[in-house]
C-alpha positions as semicolon CSV with decimal commas, in nm:
position;residue;x (nm);y (nm);z (nm)
1;R;3,583;-2,068;2,200
2;R;3,313;-1,862;2,027
3;C;3,081;-2,150;1,945
4;R;2,806;-2,149;2,204
5;W;2,650;-2,473;2,082
6;N;2,818;-2,750;1,889
7;G;2,532;-2,991;1,832
8;R;2,672;-3,261;2,060
9;S;2,402;-3,239;2,327
10;A;2,158;-3,507;2,434
11;M;1,970;-3,430;2,113
12;A;2,258;-3,581;1,917
13;E;2,135;-3,926;2,017
14;Q;1,827;-3,882;1,799
15;T;1,992;-3,703;1,505
16;M;1,996;-3,998;1,267
17;T;1,618;-4,025;1,305
18;C;1,546;-3,652;1,294
19;S;1,755;-3,588;0,984
20;A;1,709;-3,909;0,787
21;P;1,625;-3,892;0,414
22;G;1,255;-3,867;0,338
23;T;1,166;-3,660;0,644
24;R;0,979;-3,331;0,626
25;H;1,310;-3,145;0,602
26;G;1,369;-3,302;0,260
27;L;1,746;-3,254;0,272
28;G;1,867;-3,594;0,392
29;L;2,090;-3,434;0,654
30;L;2,255;-3,686;0,882
31;E;2,349;-3,618;1,246
32;R;2,216;-3,264;1,229
33;G;1,898;-3,311;1,431
34;G;2,012;-3,072;1,704
35;E;2,099;-2,798;1,455
36;L;1,769;-2,846;1,273
37;A;1,582;-2,819;1,602
38;R;1,755;-2,488;1,679
39;I;1,672;-2,361;1,330
40;E;1,308;-2,456;1,366
41;Q;1,288;-2,291;1,709
42;S;1,439;-1,968;1,578
43;I;1,183;-1,947;1,298
44;A;0,890;-2,054;1,516
45;T;0,947;-1,766;1,759
46;L;0,965;-1,496;1,492
47;G;0,591;-1,438;1,505
48;D;0,628;-1,330;1,869
49;G;0,873;-1,058;1,770
50;H;1,178;-1,252;1,888
51;G;1,424;-1,141;1,622
52;S;1,763;-1,307;1,636
53;A;2,082;-1,395;1,450
54;L;2,182;-1,752;1,374
55;I;2,541;-1,799;1,257
56;I;2,658;-2,138;1,130
57;E;3,036;-2,155;1,165
58;G;3,260;-2,431;1,039
59;A;3,531;-2,543;0,800
60;T;3,482;-2,590;0,427
61;G;3,272;-2,899;0,349
62;I;3,123;-2,942;0,697
63;G;2,770;-2,878;0,568
64;K;2,709;-2,512;0,649
65;S;2,530;-2,434;0,323
66;S;2,303;-2,736;0,362
67;L;2,196;-2,609;0,703
68;L;2,134;-2,263;0,560
69;R;1,914;-2,420;0,292
70;A;1,730;-2,591;0,577
71;V;1,665;-2,248;0,728
72;C;1,504;-2,134;0,402
73;E;1,309;-2,460;0,374
74;H;1,169;-2,424;0,726
75;A;1,076;-2,066;0,643
76;F;0,892;-2,178;0,328
77;E;0,703;-2,444;0,523
78;R;0,579;-2,180;0,767
79;G;0,496;-1,922;0,502
80;V;0,785;-1,700;0,610
81;Q;0,946;-1,477;0,349
82;A;1,315;-1,556;0,293
83;L;1,558;-1,329;0,109
84;T;1,896;-1,478;0,019
85;A;2,247;-1,374;-0,079
86;R;2,584;-1,538;-0,130
87;A;2,912;-1,357;-0,079
88;S;3,205;-1,405;-0,315
89;E;3,573;-1,335;-0,264
90;L;3,583;-1,171;-0,607
91;E;3,307;-0,924;-0,513
92;R;3,434;-0,804;-0,176
93;D;3,509;-0,459;-0,319
94;F;3,151;-0,414;-0,441
95;G;3,007;-0,192;-0,166
96;F;2,672;-0,307;-0,027
97;G;2,678;-0,601;-0,269
98;I;2,523;-0,840;-0,016
99;V;2,262;-0,583;0,082
100;R;2,163;-0,541;-0,281
101;Q;2,139;-0,917;-0,332
102;L;1,907;-0,940;-0,032
103;L;1,679;-0,643;-0,096
104;E;1,706;-0,505;-0,449
105;R;1,516;-0,782;-0,628
106;R;1,241;-0,774;-0,366
107;L;1,183;-0,405;-0,434
108;V;1,212;-0,430;-0,811
109;L;0,953;-0,708;-0,837
110;T;0,695;-0,542;-0,614
111;S;0,427;-0,302;-0,729
112;E;0,492;0,068;-0,735
113;A;0,235;0,122;-0,460
114;E;0,397;-0,134;-0,229
115;R;0,745;-0,002;-0,308
116;T;0,634;0,346;-0,208
117;E;0,493;0,208;0,117
118;L;0,808;0,010;0,196
119;L;1,023;0,320;0,142
120;T;0,807;0,540;0,360
121;G;0,975;0,752;0,629
122;A;1,333;0,678;0,727
123;A;1,340;0,379;0,490
124;A;1,369;0,628;0,204
125;L;1,732;0,680;0,312
126;S;1,809;0,333;0,172
127;G;1,732;0,451;-0,181
128;P;2,091;0,548;-0,277
129;V;2,226;0,208;-0,171
130;L;1,968;0,024;-0,382
131;G;2,006;0,250;-0,685
132;L;1,660;0,397;-0,650
133;A;1,749;0,763;-0,594
134;G;2,034;0,997;-0,518
135;S;2,396;0,894;-0,482
136;G;2,642;0,774;-0,218
137;G;2,516;0,533;0,047
138;N;2,805;0,469;0,289
139;S;2,682;0,693;0,568
140;F;2,501;0,626;0,892
141;A;2,187;0,751;0,718
142;A;2,210;0,461;0,472
143;L;2,245;0,206;0,755
144;H;1,948;0,361;0,931
145;G;1,742;0,362;0,612
146;L;1,818;-0,002;0,537
147;Y;1,721;-0,097;0,891
148;W;1,383;0,069;0,848
149;L;1,333;-0,090;0,508
150;V;1,377;-0,433;0,669
151;A;1,149;-0,331;0,956
152;N;0,883;-0,227;0,702
153;L;0,921;-0,556;0,514
154;A;0,864;-0,742;0,841
155;T;0,541;-0,559;0,926
156;S;0,347;-0,788;0,691
157;G;0,496;-1,104;0,841
158;P;0,818;-1,268;0,966
159;L;1,126;-1,232;0,749
160;V;1,446;-1,437;0,710
161;L;1,764;-1,284;0,569
162;A;1,999;-1,568;0,471
163;V;2,361;-1,504;0,370
164;D;2,604;-1,777;0,263
165;D;2,985;-1,742;0,293
166;L;2,973;-1,436;0,514
167;Q;3,354;-1,435;0,544
168;W;3,366;-1,291;0,191
169;A;3,105;-1,019;0,246
170;D;3,189;-0,659;0,162
171;E;3,259;-0,423;0,453
172;P;2,955;-0,193;0,408
173;S;2,720;-0,493;0,408
174;L;2,890;-0,639;0,716
175;R;2,862;-0,303;0,890
176;W;2,491;-0,293;0,816
177;L;2,438;-0,651;0,936
178;V;2,607;-0,564;1,265
179;Y;2,391;-0,250;1,290
180;L;2,077;-0,454;1,221
181;C;2,163;-0,737;1,461
182;H;2,207;-0,490;1,744
183;R;1,844;-0,383;1,685
184;L;1,654;-0,708;1,626
185;E;1,460;-0,700;1,951
186;G;1,091;-0,663;1,868
187;L;1,139;-0,732;1,496
188;Q;1,007;-1,043;1,320
189;V;1,346;-1,089;1,155
190;L;1,595;-1,377;1,159
191;V;1,942;-1,309;1,022
192;A;2,094;-1,646;0,927
193;A;2,443;-1,680;0,785
194;T;2,730;-1,920;0,731
195;T;3,097;-1,844;0,777
196;R;3,431;-2,015;0,806
197;P;3,618;-1,986;1,137
198;L;3,787;-1,651;1,186
199;R;4,144;-1,618;1,065
200;P;4,386;-1,331;0,992
201;G;4,250;-1,118;0,711
202;H;3,886;-1,156;0,804
203;S;3,697;-0,840;0,892
204;Q;3,674;-0,721;1,250
205;L;3,306;-0,664;1,180
206;L;3,267;-1,038;1,126
207;A;3,434;-1,099;1,463
208;E;3,193;-0,853;1,623
209;L;2,895;-1,028;1,468
210;L;3,010;-1,367;1,596
211;T;3,051;-1,242;1,952
212;M;2,726;-1,047;1,981
213;R;2,504;-1,157;2,268
214;S;2,203;-1,173;2,036
215;A;2,379;-1,416;1,799
216;Q;2,344;-1,790;1,835
217;V;2,650;-1,962;1,687
218;L;2,614;-2,321;1,571
219;C;2,930;-2,523;1,503
220;P;2,835;-2,851;1,332
221;G;3,095;-3,120;1,392
222;P;3,228;-3,389;1,157
223;L;2,997;-3,677;1,072
224;S;3,055;-4,015;1,230
225;E;3,189;-4,300;1,021
226;P;2,847;-4,472;0,999
227;A;2,692;-4,146;0,870
228;V;2,965;-4,108;0,607
229;A;2,910;-4,468;0,505
230;Q;2,539;-4,402;0,464
231;L;2,608;-4,096;0,247
232;V;2,833;-4,304;0,022
233;R;2,574;-4,582;0,004
234;D;2,289;-4,342;-0,075
235;G;2,490;-4,143;-0,327
236;L;2,686;-4,414;-0,505
237;G;2,495;-4,727;-0,425
238;A;2,809;-4,876;-0,274
239;M;2,877;-5,011;0,072
240;P;3,214;-4,882;0,201
241;E;3,418;-5,051;0,467
242;I;3,334;-4,860;0,787
243;G;3,692;-4,858;0,908
244;R;3,797;-4,678;0,589
245;A;3,522;-4,415;0,576
246;H;3,647;-4,064;0,641
247;V;3,489;-3,718;0,658
């Protein structure tokens, strides 16, 4: 199985305490203490140049997006810049759509002087992809340029790239993410993403990303009945019968 860590380690014994509502995480996540610890560790080591990929894999409704929000929240707490994107099944044919979600707004909102600095050198090759100059953008040069743009962004401090629903990402964006993740060593960059388990029809690039040695794959499991009961109680103000609580 691809999942290299499923959250059911010795840390699971303290998850209800680590993830309880009102903690510093602010998300009220139950039985996710182990996953949150891995997230915090991945962000804490960015300043040392330990770039990495963190993939949260699981079925619909298991809580992948909540954990990805926790990644961004940890980043905010540490003053780490986080750029986000969400893939959509209806936009899979929009080439480099995820890349543009991640990077285009960051460049548009910056000053002209900083934009010029960020696009210095090989990073200028990313211009066509982001609609800044030229045309095209599906070549190796574009992948190389986007890599250097991210590297330039990370020179001023650690950077998190967070992508939700990666299974719906467009092929050019997936190709670039694979290219980037093969070259994270020495960069202050964390690539964090969520995806459903692989099935027929999913891109081979997604399969490659999940099996990369540099990628840490987290597979959160179903909540226990007491945790589900607490969610119902906190959300609805009702106390369910434990034997009838289901995930």
